Short mmCIF file of C-alpha atoms and ligand atoms in Angstrom, two decimals:
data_model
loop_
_atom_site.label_atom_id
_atom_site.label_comp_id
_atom_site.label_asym_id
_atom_site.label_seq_id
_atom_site.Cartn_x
_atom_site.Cartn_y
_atom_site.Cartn_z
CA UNK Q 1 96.66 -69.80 0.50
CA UNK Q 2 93.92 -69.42 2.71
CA UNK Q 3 91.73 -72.12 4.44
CA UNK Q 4 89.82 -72.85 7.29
CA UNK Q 5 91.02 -71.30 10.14
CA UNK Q 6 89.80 -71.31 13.94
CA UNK Q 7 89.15 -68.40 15.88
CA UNK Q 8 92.50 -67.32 16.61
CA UNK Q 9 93.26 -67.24 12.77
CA UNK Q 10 95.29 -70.25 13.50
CA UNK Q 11 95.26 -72.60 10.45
CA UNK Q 12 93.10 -75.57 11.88
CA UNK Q 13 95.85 -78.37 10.28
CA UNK Q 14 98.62 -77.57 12.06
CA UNK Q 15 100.58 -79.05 9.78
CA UNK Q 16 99.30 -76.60 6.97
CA UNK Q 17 102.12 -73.50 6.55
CA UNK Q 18 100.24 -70.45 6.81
CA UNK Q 19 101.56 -66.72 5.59
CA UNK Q 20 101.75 -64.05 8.18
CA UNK Q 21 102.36 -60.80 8.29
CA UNK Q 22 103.44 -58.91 11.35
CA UNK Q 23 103.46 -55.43 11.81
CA UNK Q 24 105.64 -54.10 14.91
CA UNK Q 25 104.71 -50.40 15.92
CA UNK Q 26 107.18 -47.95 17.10
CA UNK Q 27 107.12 -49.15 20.84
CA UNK Q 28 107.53 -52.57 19.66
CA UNK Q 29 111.05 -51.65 17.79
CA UNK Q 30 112.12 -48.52 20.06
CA UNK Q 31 115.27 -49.60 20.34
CA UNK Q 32 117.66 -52.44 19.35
CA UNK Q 33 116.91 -54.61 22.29
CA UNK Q 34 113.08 -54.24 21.22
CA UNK Q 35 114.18 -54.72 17.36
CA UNK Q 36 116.15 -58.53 18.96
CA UNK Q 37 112.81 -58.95 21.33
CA UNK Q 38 110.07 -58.65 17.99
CA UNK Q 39 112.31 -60.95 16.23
CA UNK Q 40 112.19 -63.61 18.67
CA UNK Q 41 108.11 -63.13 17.45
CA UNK Q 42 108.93 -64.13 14.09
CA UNK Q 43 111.38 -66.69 14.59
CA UNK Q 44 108.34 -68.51 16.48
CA UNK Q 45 106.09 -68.06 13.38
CA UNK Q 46 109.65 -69.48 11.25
CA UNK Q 47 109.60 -72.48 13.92
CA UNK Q 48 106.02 -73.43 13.39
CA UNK Q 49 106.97 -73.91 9.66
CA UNK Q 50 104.82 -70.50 8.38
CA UNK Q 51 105.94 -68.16 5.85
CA UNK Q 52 106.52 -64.41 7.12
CA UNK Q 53 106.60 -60.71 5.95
CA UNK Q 54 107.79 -58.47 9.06
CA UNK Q 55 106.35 -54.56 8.27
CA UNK Q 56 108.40 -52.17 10.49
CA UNK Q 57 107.56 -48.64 12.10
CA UNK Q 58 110.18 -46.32 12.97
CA UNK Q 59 111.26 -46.30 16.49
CA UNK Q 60 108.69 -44.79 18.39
CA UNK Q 61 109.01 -40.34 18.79
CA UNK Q 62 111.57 -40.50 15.20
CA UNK Q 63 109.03 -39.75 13.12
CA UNK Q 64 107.84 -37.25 14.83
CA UNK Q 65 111.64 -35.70 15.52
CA UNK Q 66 112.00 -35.70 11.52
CA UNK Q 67 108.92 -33.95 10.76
CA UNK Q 68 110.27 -31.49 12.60
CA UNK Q 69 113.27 -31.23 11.12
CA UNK Q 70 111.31 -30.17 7.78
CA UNK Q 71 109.21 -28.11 10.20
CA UNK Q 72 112.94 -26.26 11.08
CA UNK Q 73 113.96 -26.29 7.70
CA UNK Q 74 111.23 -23.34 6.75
CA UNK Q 75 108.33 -22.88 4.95
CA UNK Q 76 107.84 -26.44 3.14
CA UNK Q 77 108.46 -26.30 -0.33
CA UNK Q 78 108.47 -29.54 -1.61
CA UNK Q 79 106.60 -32.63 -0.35
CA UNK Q 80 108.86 -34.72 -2.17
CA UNK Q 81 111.98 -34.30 0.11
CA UNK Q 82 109.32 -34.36 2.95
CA UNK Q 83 108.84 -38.14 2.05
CA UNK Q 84 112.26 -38.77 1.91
CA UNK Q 85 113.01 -36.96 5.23
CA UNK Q 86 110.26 -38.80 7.01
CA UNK Q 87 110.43 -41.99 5.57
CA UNK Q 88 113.98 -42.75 6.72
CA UNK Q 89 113.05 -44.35 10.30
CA UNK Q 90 111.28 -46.90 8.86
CA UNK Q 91 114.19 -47.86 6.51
CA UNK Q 92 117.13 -48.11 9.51
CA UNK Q 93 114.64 -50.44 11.41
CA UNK Q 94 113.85 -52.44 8.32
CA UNK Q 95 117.62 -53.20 8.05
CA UNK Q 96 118.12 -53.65 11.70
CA UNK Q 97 115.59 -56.12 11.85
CA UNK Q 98 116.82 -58.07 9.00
CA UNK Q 99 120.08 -58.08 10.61
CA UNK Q 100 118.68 -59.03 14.53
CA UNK Q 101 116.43 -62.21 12.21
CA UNK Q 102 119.54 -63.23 10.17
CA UNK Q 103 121.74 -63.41 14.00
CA UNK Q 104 119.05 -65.90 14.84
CA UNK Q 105 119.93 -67.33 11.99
CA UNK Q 106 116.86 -66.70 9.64
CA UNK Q 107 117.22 -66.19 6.42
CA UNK Q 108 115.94 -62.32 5.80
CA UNK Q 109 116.24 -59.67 3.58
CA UNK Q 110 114.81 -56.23 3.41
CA UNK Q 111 112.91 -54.82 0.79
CA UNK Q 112 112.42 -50.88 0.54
CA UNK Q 113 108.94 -49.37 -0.94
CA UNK Q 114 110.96 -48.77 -4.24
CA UNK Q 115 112.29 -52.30 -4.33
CA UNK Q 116 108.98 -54.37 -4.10
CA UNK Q 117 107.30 -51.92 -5.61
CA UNK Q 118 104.65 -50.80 -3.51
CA UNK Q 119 102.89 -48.55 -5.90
CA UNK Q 120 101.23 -45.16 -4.91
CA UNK Q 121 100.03 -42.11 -6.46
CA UNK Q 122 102.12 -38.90 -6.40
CA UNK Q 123 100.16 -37.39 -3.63
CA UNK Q 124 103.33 -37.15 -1.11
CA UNK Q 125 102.70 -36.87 2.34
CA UNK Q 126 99.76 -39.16 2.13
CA UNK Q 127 99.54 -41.06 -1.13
CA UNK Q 128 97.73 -43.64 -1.58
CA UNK Q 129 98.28 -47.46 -2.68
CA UNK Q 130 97.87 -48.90 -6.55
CA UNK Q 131 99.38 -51.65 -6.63
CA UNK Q 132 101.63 -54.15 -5.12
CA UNK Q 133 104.24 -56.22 -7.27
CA UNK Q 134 104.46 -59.78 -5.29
CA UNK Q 135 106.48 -61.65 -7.35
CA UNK Q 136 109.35 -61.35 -5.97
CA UNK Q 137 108.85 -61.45 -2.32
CA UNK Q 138 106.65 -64.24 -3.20
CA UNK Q 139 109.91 -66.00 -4.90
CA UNK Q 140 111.96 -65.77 -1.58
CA UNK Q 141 108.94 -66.65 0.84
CA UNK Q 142 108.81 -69.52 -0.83
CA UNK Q 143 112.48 -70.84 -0.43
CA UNK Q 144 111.80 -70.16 3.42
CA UNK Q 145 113.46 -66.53 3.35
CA UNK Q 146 111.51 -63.31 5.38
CA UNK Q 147 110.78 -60.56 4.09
CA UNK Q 148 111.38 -57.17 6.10
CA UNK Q 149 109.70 -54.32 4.89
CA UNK Q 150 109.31 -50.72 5.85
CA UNK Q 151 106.48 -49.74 6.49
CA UNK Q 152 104.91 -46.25 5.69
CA UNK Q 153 106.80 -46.03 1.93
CA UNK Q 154 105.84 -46.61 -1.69
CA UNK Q 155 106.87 -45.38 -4.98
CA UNK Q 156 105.15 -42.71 -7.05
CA UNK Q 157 104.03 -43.21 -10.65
CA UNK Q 158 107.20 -40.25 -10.51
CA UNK Q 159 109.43 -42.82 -9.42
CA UNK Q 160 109.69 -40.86 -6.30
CA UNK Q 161 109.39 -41.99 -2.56
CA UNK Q 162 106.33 -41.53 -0.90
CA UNK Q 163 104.82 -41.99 2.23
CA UNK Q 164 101.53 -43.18 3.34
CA UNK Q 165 100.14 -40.69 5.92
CA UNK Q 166 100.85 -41.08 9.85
CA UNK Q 167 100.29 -44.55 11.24
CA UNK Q 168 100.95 -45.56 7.97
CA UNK Q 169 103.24 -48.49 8.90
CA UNK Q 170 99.27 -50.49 9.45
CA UNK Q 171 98.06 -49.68 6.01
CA UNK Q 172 101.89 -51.13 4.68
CA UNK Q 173 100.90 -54.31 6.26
CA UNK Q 174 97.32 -54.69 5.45
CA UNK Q 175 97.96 -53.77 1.68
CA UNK Q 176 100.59 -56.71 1.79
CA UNK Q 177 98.29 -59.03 3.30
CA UNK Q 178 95.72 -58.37 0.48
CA UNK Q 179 97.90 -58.60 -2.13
CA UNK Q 180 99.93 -61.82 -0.95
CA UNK Q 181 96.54 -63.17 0.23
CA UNK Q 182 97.67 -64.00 3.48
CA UNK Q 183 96.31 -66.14 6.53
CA UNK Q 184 96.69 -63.71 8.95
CA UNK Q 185 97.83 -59.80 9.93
CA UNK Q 186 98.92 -59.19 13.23
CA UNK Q 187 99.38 -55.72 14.49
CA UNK Q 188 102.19 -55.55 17.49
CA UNK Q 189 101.91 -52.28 19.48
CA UNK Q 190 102.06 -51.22 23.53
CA UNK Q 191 98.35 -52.49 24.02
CA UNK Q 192 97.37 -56.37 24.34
CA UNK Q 193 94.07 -55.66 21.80
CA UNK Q 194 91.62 -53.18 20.78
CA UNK Q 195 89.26 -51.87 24.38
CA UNK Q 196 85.94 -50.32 24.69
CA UNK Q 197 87.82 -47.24 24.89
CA UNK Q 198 91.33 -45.71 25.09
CA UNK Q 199 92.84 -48.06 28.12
CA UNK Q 200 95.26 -45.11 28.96
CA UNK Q 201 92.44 -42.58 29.84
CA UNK Q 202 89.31 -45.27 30.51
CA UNK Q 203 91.56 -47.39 33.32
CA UNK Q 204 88.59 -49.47 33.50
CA UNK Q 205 88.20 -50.34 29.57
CA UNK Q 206 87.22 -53.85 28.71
CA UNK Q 207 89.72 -55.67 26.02
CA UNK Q 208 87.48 -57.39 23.10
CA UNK Q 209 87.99 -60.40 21.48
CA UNK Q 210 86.38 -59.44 18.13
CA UNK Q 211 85.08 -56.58 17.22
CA UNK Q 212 83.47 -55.75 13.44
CA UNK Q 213 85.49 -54.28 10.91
CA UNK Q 214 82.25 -51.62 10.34
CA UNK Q 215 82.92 -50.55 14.21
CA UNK Q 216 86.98 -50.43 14.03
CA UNK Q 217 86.58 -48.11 10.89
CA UNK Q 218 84.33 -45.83 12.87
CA UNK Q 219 86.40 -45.74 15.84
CA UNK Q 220 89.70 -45.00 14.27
CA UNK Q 221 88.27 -42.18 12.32
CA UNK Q 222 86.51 -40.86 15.22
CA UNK Q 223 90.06 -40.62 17.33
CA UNK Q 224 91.19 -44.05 18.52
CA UNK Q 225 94.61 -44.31 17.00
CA UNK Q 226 95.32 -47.78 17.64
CA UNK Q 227 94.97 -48.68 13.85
CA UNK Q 228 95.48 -45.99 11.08
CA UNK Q 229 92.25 -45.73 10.07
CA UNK Q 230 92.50 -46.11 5.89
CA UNK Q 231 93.98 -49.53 7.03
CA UNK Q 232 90.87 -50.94 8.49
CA UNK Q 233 88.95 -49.96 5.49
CA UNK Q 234 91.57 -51.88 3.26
CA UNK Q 235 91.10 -54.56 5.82
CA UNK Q 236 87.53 -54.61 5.25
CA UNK Q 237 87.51 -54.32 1.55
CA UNK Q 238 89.77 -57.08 0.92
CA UNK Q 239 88.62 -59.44 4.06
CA UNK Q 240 92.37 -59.55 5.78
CA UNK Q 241 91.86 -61.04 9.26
CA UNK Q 242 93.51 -58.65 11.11
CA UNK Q 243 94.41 -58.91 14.78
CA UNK Q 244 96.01 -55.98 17.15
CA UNK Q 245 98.20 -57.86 20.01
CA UNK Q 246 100.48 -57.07 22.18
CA UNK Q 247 104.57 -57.20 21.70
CA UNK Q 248 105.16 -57.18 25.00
CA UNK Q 249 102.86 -60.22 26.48
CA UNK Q 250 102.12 -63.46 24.91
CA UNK Q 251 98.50 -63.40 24.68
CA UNK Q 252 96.49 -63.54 21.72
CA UNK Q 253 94.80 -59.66 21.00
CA UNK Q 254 91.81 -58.48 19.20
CA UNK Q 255 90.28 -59.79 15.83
CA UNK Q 256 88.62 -57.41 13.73
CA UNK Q 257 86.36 -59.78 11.96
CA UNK Q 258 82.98 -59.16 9.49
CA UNK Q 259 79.61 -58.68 11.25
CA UNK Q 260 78.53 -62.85 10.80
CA UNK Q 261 81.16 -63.81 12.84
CA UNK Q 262 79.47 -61.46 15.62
CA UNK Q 263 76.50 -63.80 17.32
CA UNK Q 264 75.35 -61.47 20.44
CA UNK Q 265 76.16 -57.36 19.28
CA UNK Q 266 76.85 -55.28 22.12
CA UNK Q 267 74.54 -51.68 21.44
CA UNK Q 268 77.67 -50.00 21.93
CA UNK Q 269 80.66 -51.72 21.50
CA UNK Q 270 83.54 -48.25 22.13
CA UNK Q 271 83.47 -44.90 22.93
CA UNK Q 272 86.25 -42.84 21.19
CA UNK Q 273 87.54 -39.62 21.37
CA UNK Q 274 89.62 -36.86 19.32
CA UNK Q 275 91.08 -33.92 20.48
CA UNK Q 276 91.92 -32.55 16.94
CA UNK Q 277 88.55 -30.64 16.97
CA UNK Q 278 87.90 -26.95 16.37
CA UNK Q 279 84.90 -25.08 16.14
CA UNK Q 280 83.69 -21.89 13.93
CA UNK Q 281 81.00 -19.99 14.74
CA UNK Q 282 79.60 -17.90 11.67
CA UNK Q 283 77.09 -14.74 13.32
CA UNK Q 284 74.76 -12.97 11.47
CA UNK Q 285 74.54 -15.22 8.28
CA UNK Q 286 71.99 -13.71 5.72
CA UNK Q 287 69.14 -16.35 5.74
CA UNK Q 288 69.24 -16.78 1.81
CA UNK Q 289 69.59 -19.89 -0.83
CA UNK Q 290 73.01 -20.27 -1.73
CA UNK Q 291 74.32 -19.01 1.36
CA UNK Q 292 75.76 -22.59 2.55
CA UNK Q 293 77.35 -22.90 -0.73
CA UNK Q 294 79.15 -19.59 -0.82
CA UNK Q 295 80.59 -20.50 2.97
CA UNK Q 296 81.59 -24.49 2.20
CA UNK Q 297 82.31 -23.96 -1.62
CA UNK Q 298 85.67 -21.98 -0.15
CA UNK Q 299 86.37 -24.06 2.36
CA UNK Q 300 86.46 -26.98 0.20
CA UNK Q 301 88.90 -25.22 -2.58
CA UNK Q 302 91.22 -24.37 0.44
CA UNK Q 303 91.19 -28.24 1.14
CA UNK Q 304 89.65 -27.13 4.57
CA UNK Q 305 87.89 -30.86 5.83
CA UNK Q 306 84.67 -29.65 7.40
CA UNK Q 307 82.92 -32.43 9.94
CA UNK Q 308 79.81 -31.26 12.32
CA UNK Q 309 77.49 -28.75 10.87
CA UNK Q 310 74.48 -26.77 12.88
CA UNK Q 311 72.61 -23.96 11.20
CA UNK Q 312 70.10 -22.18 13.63
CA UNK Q 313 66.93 -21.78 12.94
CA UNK Q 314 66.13 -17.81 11.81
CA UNK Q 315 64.09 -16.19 14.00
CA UNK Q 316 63.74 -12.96 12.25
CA UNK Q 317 63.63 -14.41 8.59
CA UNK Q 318 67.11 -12.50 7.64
CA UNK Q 319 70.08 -13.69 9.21
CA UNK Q 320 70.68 -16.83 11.29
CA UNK Q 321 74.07 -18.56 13.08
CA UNK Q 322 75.99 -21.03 11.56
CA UNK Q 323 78.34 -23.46 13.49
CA UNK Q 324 81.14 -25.71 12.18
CA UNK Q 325 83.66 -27.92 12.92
CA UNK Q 326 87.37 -28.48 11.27
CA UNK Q 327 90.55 -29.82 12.15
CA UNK Q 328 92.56 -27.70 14.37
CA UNK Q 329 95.68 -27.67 11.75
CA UNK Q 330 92.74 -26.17 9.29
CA UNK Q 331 91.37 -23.46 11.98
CA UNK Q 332 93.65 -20.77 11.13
CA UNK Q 333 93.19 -21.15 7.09
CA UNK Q 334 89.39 -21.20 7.51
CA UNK Q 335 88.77 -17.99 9.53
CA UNK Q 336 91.16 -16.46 7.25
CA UNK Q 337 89.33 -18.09 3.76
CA UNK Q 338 85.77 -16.84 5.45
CA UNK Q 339 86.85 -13.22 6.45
CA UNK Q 340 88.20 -13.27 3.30
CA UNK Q 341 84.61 -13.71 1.80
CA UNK Q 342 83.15 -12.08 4.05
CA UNK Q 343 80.82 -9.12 1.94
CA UNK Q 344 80.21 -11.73 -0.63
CA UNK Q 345 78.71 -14.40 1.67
CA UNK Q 346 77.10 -11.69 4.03
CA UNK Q 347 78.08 -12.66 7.79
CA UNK Q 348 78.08 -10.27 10.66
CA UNK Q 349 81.18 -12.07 13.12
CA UNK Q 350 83.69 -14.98 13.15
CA UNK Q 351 84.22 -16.68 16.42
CA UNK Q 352 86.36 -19.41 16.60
CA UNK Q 353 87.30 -21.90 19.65
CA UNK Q 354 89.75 -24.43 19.63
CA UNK Q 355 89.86 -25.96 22.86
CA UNK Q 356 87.10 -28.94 22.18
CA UNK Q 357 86.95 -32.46 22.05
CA UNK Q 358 84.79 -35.18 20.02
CA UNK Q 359 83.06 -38.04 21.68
CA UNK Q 360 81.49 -40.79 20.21
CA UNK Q 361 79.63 -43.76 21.11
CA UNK Q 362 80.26 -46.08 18.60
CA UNK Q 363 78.06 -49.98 18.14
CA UNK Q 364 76.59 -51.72 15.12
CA UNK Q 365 73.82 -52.66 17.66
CA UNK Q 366 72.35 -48.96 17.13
CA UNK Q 367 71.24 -49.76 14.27
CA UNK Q 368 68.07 -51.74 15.70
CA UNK Q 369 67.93 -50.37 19.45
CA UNK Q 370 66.43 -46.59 20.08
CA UNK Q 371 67.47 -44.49 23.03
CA UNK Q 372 71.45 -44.69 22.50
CA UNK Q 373 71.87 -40.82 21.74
CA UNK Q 374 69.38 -40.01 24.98
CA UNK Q 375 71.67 -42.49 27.15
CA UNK Q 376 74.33 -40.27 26.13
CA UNK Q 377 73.16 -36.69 26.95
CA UNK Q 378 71.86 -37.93 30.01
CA UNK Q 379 75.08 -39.25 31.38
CA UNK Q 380 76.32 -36.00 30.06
CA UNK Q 381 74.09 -33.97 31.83
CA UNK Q 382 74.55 -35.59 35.19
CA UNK Q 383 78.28 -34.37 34.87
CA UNK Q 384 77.21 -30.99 34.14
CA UNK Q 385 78.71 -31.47 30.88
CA UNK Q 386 77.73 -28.81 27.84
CA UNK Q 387 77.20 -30.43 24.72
CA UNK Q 388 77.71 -28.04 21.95
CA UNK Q 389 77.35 -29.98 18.38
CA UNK Q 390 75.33 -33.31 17.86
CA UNK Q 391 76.25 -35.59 15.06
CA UNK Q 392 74.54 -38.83 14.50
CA UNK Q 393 74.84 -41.62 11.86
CA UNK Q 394 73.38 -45.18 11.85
CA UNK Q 395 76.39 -46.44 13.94
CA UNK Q 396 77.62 -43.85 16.16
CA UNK Q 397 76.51 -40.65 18.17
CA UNK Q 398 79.28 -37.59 18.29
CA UNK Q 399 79.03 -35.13 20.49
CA UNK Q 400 81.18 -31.89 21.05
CA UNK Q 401 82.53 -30.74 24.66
CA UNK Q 402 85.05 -28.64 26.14
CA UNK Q 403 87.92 -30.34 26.26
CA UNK Q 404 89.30 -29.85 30.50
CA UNK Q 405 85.78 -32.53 30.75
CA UNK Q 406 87.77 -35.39 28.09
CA UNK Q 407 88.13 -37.49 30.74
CA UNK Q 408 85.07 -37.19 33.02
CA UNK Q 409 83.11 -37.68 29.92
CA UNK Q 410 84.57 -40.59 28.50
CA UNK Q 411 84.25 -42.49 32.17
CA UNK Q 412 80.74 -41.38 32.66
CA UNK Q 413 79.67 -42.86 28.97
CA UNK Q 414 81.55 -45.98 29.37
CA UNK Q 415 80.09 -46.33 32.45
CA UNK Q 416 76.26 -45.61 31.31
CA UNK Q 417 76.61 -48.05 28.76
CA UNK Q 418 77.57 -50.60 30.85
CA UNK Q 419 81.19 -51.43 29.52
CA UNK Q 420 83.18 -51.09 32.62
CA UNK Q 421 85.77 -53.92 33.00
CA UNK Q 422 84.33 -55.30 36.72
CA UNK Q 423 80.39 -55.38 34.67
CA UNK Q 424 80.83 -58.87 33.76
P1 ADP G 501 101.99 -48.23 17.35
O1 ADP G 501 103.13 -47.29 17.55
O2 ADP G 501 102.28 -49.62 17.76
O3 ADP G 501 101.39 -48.14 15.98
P2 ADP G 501 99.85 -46.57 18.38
O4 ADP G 501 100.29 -45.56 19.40
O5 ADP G 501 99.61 -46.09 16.99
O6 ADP G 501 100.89 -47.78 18.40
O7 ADP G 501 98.52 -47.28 18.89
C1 ADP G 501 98.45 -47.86 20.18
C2 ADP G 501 97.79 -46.89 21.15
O8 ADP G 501 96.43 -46.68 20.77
C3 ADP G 501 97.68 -47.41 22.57
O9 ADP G 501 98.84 -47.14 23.31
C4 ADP G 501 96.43 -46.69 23.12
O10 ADP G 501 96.76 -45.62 23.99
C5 ADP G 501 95.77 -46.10 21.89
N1 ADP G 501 94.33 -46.40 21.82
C6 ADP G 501 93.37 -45.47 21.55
N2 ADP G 501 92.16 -46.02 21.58
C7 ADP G 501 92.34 -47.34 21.85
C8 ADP G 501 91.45 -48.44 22.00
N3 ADP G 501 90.13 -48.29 21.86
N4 ADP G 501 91.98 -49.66 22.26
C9 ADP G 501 93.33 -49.82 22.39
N5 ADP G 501 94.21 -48.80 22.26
C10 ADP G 501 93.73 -47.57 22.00
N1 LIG G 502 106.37 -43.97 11.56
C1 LIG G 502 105.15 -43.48 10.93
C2 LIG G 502 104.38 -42.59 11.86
O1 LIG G 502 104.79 -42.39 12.99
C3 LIG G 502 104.30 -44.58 10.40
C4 LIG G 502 103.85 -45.58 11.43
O2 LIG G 502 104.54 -45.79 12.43
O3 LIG G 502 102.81 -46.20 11.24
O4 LIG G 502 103.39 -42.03 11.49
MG1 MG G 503 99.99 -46.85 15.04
#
């Protein structure tokens, strides 16, 4: 299906029928005036003679209210029912919107994870995607009927509901638009594209037109939400032109495109931010071989994800400090995994602090321009901001800070590196 397209994405014969998919976040179908407002989106795509798969979220906060059902249910037992429990706001909106398209009078159908199938392994909770059986969907599309489908769900090899992972409505969509090869992927949410940096903290954050599918992945794993982050690297991998726009204006958003279609790279392009950071402080480690691999060789069989690592230098040639950084859900199972080991591994203290945030300047540009990281601790230090961890990699420099400076931070860097909106 695919062929030459202009910068929008739009096909450049207009007569051509393209195949979209559009992906409405939980703001987009709160409620069902929101569910009748994203159809009206569709039904334009319908008009202009394009074929269309709608992906659904839940309304936005249900989600989260059924997780905590399970959460008030006790200790959770078994991550199948978890699926099912969470899995069921995406399902009501994918028949609401079906019925909201069908009272414009579009044909539409839904089709549930199960139904396609959309394929997955049996990891519940946050399995990942094998497969996708098109045929069918592709059978309706092509007598002109939509396809509604919920995000978020597949089917085990068990032949038992799964569910993607949060903000795994995005991956849903992307995976579609792989496997039905389509023209385009739009992304509806509460934002009108993807900015230099979260618009709700950074009030003067510049919306992009493009940015490169290398950047997006490192910004969404480094904290900036706006697209699940396993979907951008599906994106990349299977070269689905993806664009994050807005459900509540009618301008076109951002394209996350490949590095050629880049001319002039920005040396930093976002700063990003998470607040899921915690930080472990090993004292006293015995300065010996092995010693790294009796602390992280636990960690790792406790599933414990570590990210920043500092060793000190040993001063006395016997024990040194070791510093590390997890995810705050993982803090309490890694101080109790290390005290655990404690004599064998040979440590004098634990100290732990969860109170941090990660900040990260984030450009492809990096990669042939020096001084990036030194820009960075100088803004820093101007604010009288402590750094406390440094992490670098060819596209992006992390650093660790107390959290109460989040904000300060991320204005002072966006500022430094000349993003701020009135810069132009
Ligand atoms: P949805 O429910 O539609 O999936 P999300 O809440 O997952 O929406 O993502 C949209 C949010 O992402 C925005 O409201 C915004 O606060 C946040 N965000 C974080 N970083 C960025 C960024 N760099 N650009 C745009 N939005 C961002
Ligand atoms: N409703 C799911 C979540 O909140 C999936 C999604 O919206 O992307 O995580
Ligand atoms: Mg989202």
């Amino acid at each position: 299906m695919p062929g030459a397209l202009d910068i929008a994405g739009n096909r450049l014969e207009s007569d051509d029928m393209a195949l979209i998919i559009q992906k409405f976040g939980g703001t987009s179908v709160a409620d069902v005036d929101r569910i009748k407002q994203a159809a009206f989106r569709t039904q334009a795509e319908v008009n202009a003679g394009h074929q269309v798969v709608v992906v659904v979220s839940a309304m936005a906060g249900v989600t989260n209210a059924l997780v905590e059902y399970t959460d008030q249910m006790g200790a959770l037992a078994d991550a199948r029912e978890y699926d099912v429990v969470v899995s069921s706001g995406e399902q009501s909106n994918a028949g609401l919107m079906a019925l909201a398209l069908q009272n414009l009078g579009i044909q539409a159908r839904s089709w549930l994870g199960w139904q396609i199938p959309i394929w997955t392994d049996n990891v519940h909770g946050k399995a990942r995607i094998s497969g996708i059986n098109t045929e069918n969907i592709v059978s309706r599309l092509e007598v002109g009927e939509v396809a509604v489908v919920p995000g978020f769900q597949g089917m085990g090899t068990n032949n038992r509901l799964t569910t993607l992972g949060r903000g795994g409505s995005d991956l849903t969509a992307v995976a579609l638009a792989g496997a039905l090869r389509a023209d385009r992927c739009d992304i509806y949410t509460d934002v009108d594209g993807i900015y230099t940096s979260d618009p709700r903290i950074v009030t003067r954050a510049r919306k992009m037109d493009r940015i490169t599918y290398e950047e997006m992945l490192e910004m969404a794993s480094l904290g900036a939400k706006v697209l699940q982050t396993r979907s951008v690297e599906l994106a990349m991998n299977q070269n689905v032109r993806l664009q994050v726009r807005s459900s509540f204006v009618e301008d076109l958003g951002t394209f996350v495109v490949s590095e050629e279609e880049i001319m002039e790279q920005q040396i930093v392009s976002g700063i990003s931010h998470s607040r899921d950071e915690a930080k472990v402080t090993l004292l006293q480690v015995s300065d010996r071989p092995g010693v790294a691999a009796g602390i992280f060789g636990p960690l790792a069989e406790s599933s414990v994800n570590v990210d920043m690592i500092v060793q000190n230098v040993s001063e006395d040639g016997k024990t040194t400090d070791l510093t590390f950084t997890v995810g705050q859900s993982e803090l309490e199972t890694a101080v109790t995994v290390l005290r655990e080991k404690q004599s064998d591994i040979g440590f004098g203290d634990i100290v732990a602090d969860a109170n941090l945030v990660k900040v990260s300047v984030v450009g492809v540009g990096m990669r042939s321009h020096a001084g990036v990281a030194q820009t960075m601790f100088t803004a820093l230090a101007e604010k009288g901001i402590n750094i406390k961890v440094i992490t670098t990699s060819e596209i992006k420099v992390s650093v660790l800070i107390d959290a109460e400076y989040t904000e300060l931070a991320l204005r002072a860097l966006h500022t430094a590196y000349g993003l701020d909106e009135d810069n132009d």
